[in-house]
Short mmCIF file of C-alpha atoms in Angstrom, two decimals:
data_model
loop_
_atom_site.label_atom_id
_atom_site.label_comp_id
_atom_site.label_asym_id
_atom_site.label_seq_id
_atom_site.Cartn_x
_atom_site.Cartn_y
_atom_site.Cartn_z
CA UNK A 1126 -17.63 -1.43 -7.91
CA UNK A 1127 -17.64 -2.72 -3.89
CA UNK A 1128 -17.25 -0.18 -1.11
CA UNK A 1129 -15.43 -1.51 2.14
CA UNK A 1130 -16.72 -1.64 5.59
CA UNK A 1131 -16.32 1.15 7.60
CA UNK A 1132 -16.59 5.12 5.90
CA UNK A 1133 -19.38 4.91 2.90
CA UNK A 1134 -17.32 5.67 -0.37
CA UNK A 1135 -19.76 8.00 -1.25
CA UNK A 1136 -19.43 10.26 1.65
CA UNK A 1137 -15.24 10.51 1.09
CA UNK A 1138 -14.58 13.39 -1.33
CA UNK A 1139 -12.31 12.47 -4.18
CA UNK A 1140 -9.77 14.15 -4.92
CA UNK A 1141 -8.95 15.94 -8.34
CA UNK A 1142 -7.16 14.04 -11.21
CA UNK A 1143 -4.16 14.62 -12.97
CA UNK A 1144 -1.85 15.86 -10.79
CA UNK A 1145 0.80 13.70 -8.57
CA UNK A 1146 -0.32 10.32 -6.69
CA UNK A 1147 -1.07 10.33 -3.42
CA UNK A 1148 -2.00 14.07 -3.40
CA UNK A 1149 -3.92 13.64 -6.61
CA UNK A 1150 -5.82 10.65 -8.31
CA UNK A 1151 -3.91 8.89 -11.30
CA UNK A 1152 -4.51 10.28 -14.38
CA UNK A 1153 -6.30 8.44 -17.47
CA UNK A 1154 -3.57 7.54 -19.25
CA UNK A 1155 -2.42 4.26 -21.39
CA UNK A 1156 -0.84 2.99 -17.35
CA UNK A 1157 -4.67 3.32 -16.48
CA UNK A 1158 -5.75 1.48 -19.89
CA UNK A 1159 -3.20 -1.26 -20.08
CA UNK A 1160 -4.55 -2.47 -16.29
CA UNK A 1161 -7.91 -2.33 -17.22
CA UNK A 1162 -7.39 -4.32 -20.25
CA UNK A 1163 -5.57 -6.79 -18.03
CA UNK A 1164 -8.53 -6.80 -15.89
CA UNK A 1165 -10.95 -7.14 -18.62
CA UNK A 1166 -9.03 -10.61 -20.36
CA UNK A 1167 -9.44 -11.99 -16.25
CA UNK A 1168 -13.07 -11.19 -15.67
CA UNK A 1169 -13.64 -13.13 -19.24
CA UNK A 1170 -12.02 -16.21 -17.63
CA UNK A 1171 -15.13 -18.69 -16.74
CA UNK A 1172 -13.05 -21.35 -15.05
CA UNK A 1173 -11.61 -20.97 -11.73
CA UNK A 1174 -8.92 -23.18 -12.08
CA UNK A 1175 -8.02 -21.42 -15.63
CA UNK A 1176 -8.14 -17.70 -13.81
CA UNK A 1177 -6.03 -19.76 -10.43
CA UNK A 1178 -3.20 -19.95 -12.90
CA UNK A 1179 -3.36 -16.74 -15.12
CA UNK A 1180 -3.04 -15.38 -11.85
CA UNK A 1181 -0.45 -17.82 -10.36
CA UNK A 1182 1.77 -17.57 -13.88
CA UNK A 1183 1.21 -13.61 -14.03
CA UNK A 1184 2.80 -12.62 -10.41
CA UNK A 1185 5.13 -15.28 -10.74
CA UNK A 1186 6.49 -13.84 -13.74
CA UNK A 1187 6.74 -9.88 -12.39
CA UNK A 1188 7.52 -10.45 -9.55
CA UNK A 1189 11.01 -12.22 -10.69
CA UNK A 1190 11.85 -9.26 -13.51
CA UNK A 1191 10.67 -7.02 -10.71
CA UNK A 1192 13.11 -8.76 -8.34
CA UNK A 1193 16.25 -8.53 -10.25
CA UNK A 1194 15.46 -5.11 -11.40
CA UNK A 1195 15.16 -4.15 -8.00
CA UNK A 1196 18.13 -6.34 -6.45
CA UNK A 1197 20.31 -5.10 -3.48
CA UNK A 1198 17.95 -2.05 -2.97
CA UNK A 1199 15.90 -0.61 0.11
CA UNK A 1200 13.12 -1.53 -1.93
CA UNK A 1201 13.52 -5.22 -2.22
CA UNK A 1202 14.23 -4.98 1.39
CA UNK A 1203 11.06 -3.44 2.07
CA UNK A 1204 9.13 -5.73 -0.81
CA UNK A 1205 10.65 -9.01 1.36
CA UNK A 1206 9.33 -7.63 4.62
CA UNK A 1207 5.87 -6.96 3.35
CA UNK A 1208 6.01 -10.66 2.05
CA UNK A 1209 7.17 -12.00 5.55
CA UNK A 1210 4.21 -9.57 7.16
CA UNK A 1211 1.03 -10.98 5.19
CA UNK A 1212 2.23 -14.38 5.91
CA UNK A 1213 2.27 -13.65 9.33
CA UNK A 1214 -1.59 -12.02 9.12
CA UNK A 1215 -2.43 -15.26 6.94
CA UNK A 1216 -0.94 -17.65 9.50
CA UNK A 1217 -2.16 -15.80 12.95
CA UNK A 1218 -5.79 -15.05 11.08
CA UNK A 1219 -6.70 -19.02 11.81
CA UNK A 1220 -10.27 -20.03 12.92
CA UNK A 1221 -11.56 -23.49 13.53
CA UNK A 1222 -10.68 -25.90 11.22
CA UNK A 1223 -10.03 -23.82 8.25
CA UNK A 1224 -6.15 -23.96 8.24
CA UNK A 1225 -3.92 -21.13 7.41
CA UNK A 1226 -4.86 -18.76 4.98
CA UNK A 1227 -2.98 -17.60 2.04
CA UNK A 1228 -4.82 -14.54 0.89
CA UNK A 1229 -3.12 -11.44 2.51
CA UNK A 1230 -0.05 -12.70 1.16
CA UNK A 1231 -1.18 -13.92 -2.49
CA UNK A 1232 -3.69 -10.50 -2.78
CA UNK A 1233 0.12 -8.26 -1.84
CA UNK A 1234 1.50 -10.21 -4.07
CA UNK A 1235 -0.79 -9.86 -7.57
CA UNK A 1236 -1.47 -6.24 -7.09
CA UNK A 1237 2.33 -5.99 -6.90
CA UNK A 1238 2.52 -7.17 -10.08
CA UNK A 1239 0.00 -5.49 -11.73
CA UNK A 1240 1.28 -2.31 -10.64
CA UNK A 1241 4.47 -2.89 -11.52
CA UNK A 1242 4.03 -4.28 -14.86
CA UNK A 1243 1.25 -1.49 -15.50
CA UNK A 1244 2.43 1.70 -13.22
CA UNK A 1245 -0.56 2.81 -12.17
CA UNK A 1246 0.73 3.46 -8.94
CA UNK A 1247 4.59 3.23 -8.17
CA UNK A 1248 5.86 -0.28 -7.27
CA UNK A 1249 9.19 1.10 -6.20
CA UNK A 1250 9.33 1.06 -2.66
CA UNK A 1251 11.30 3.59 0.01
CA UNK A 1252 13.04 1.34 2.56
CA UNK A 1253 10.31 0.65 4.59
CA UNK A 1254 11.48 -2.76 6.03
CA UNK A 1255 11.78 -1.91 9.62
CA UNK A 1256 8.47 -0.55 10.13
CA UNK A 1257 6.41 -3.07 8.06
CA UNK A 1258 8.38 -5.71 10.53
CA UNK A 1259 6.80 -3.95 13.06
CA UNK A 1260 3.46 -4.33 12.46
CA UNK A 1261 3.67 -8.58 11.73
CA UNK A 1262 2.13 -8.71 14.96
CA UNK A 1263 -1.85 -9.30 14.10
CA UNK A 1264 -3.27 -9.28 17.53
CA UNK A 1265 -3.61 -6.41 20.60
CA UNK A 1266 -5.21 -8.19 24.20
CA UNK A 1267 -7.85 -5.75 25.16
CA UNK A 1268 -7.83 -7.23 28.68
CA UNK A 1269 -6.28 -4.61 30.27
CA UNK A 1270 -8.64 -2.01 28.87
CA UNK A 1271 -11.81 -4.20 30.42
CA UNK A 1272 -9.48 -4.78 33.60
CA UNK A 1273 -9.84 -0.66 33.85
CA UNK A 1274 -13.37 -0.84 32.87
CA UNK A 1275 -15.42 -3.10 33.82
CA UNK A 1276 -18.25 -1.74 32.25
CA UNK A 1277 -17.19 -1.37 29.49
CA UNK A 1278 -19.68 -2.10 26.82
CA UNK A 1279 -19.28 -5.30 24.46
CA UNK A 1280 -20.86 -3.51 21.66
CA UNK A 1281 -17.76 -1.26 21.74
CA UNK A 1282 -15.50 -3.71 21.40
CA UNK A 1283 -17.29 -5.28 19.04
CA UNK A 1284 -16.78 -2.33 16.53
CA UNK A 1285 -13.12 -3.25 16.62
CA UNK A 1286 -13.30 -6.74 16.92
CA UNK A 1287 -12.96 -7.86 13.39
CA UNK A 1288 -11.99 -11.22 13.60
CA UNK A 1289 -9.77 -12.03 16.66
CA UNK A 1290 -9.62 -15.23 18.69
CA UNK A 1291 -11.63 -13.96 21.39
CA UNK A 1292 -13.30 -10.94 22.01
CA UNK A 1293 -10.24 -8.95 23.89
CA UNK A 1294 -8.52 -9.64 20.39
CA UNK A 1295 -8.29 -6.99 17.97
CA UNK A 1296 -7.09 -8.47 14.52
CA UNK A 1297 -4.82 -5.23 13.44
CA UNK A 1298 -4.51 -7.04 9.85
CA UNK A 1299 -8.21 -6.65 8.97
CA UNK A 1300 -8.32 -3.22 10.40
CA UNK A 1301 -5.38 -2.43 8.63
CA UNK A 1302 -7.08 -3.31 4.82
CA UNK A 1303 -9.92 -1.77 5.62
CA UNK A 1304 -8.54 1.73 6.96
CA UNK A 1305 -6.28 1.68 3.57
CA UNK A 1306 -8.95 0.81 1.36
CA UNK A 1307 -11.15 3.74 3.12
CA UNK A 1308 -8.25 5.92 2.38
CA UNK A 1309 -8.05 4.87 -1.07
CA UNK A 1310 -11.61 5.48 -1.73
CA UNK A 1311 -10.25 8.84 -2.45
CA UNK A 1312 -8.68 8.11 -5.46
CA UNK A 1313 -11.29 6.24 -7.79
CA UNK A 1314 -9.43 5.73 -10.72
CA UNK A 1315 -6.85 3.76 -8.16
CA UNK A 1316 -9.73 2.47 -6.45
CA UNK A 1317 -10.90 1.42 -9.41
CA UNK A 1318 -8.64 -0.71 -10.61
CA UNK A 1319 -8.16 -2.17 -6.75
CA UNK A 1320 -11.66 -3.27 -6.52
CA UNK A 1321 -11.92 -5.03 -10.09
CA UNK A 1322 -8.84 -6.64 -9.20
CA UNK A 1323 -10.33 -7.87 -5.76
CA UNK A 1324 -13.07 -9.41 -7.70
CA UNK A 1325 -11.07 -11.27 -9.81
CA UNK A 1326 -8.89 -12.53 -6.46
CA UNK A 1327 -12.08 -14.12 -4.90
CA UNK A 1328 -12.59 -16.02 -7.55
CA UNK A 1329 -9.07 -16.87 -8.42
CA UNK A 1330 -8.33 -17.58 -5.36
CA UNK A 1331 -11.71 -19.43 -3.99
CA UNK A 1332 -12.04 -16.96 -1.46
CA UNK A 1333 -15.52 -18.28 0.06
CA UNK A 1334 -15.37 -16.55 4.01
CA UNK A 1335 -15.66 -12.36 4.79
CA UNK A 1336 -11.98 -13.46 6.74
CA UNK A 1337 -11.02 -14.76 3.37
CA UNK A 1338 -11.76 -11.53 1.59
CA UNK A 1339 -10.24 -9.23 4.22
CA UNK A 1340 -7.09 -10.52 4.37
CA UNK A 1341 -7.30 -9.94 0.29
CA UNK A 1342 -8.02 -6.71 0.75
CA UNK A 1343 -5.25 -6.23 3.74
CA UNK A 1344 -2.72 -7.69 1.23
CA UNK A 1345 -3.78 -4.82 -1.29
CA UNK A 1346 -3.94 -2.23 0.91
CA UNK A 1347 -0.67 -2.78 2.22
CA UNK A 1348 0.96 -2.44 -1.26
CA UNK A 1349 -0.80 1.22 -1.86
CA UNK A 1350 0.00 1.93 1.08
CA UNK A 1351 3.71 1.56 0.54
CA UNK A 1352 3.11 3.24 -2.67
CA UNK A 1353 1.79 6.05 -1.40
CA UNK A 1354 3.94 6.72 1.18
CA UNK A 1355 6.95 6.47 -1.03
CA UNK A 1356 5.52 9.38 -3.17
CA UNK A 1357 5.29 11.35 0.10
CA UNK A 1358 8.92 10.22 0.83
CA UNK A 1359 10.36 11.21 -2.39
CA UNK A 1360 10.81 14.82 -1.93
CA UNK A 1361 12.77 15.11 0.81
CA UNK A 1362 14.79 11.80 -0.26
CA UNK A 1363 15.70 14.29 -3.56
CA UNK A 1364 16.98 17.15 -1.94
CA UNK A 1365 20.63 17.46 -2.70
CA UNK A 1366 21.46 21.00 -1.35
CA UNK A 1367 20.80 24.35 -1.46
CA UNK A 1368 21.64 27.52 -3.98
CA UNK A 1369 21.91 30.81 -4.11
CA UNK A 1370 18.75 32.67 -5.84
CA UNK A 1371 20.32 33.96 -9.40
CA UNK A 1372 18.00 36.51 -10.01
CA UNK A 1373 19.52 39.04 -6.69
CA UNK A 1374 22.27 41.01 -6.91
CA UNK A 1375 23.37 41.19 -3.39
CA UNK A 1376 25.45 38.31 -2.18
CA UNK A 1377 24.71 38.72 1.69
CA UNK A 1378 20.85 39.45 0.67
CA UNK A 1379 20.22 36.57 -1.81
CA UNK A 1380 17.88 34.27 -0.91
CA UNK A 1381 18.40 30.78 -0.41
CA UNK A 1382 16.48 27.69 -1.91
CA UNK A 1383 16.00 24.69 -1.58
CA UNK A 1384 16.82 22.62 -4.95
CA UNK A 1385 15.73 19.03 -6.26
CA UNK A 1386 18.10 16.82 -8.15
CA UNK A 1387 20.24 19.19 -8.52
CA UNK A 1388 24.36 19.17 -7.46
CA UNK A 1389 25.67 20.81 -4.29
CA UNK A 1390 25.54 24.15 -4.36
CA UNK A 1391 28.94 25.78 -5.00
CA UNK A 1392 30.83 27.08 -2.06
CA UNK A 1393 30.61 30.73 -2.39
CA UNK A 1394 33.07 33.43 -0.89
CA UNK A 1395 32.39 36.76 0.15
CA UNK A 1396 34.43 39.30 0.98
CA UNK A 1397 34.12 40.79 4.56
CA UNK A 1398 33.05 44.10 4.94
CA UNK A 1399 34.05 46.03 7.90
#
């Protein structure tokens, strides 16, 4: 299993299993088992071009049940933003003659599918759409920053210059996949499964630069990161009112709750007391 640049994975603590993603790691479970075995019949593939199109075939196919499942939702919305986004990191993460890349877009895409199909992690999205527009934008101009500081040294920038057109350029994709994956290194039965996936991707997808595999990994990242932000979402997107505590006996002393999935709490009327 790879580590990403950046944090070792050995010095992030993991956190405990069992409970509820993000706060816990997944559970083993047959979710767990059914991805691995996917990942297993792809790492037996010998021929590129045969593993190209299990790959190509397999997203393909999710993605449309996924699609209709999911139609006229917030989380369709936010699925079709995070499409338009990795294109965007593919097409502004150019250098030299090597053309626009695909990979942020194609990586999103597969580990889409295999969560959904599989539900390791949720691939049901909370309407997101706005803010993952927002972040399309691959590049930040550190001019202004050297402007202020001359003296600034390179070596500095250097640590945040990941691949960017010049070196005021930041590329915010790149850091993007690898501050997710760093975060995800927490979770290694998720992590797991993301990094045997990855494999598979540079080799399905002939991924042959370090740019190449970044942008995989910022496609990936950007899918758990949706996930897990969902799951933090959830909560407050389930509470449907409040009630009054059964167990008191005092109606102007009982306390009040908060209570999740529940109906509205029934008006309640109390007589005055003077």
């Amino acid at each position: 299993m790879s580590h990403e640049k950046g944090v070792p994975k050995s010095s992030i603590p993991s956190l405990a299993i069992g409970g509820i993603f993000p706060s816990n790691d997944v559970p083993h479970s047959s979710s767990l088992g059914s991805a691995h075995q996917w990942l297993s019949e792809c790492e037996n593939i010998q021929h590129p071009k045969t593993l190209s199109q299990k790959l190509k075939d397999f997203t393909e196919s999710n993605e449309d049940t996924w699609r209709t499942r999911h139609a006229n939702t917030g989380s369709l919305a936010t699925y079709d933003a995070a499409i338009e986004t990795t294109k965007e990191w593919d097409r502004q993460t150019t250098t030299g003659s090597m053309g626009t890349y695909s990979e942020a877009n194609k990586s999103f895409r597969l580990v889409h599918a295999l969560m959904s199909s599989t539900n390791v992690i949720p691939a049901k999205y909370h309407d997101f759409s706005k803010d993952i527009s927002d972040i399309s934008n691959t590049y930040v101009d550190f001019s202004d920053a050297i402007s202020r500081d001359p003296e600034i040294k390179k070596g500095e920038l250097a640590k945040m210059f990941l691949e960017g057109k010049s070196i005021n350029d930041l590329n915010r994709a790149i850091l993007f996949g690898r501050f997710a994956w760093n975060c995800m290194a927490q979770h290694n039965n998720v992590y797991g499964i993301f990094s045997r996936l990855h494999n598979i991707a540079v080799r399905g997808y002939s991924m042959t630069t370090p740019t190449q595999r970044d942008l995989s990994k910022s496609g990936m990242g950007l899918m758990y990161t949706l996930s897990a932000h969902t799951r933090i979402r959830e909560p407050l997107d389930r509470i449907s009112g409040v009630r009054i505590n059964p167990h008191g006996t005092n109606p102007h002393t009982d306390s009040i709750m908060f209570e999740f999935n529940g109906d509205l709490a029934p008006d309640r009327k109390y007589e005055k007391n003077i």
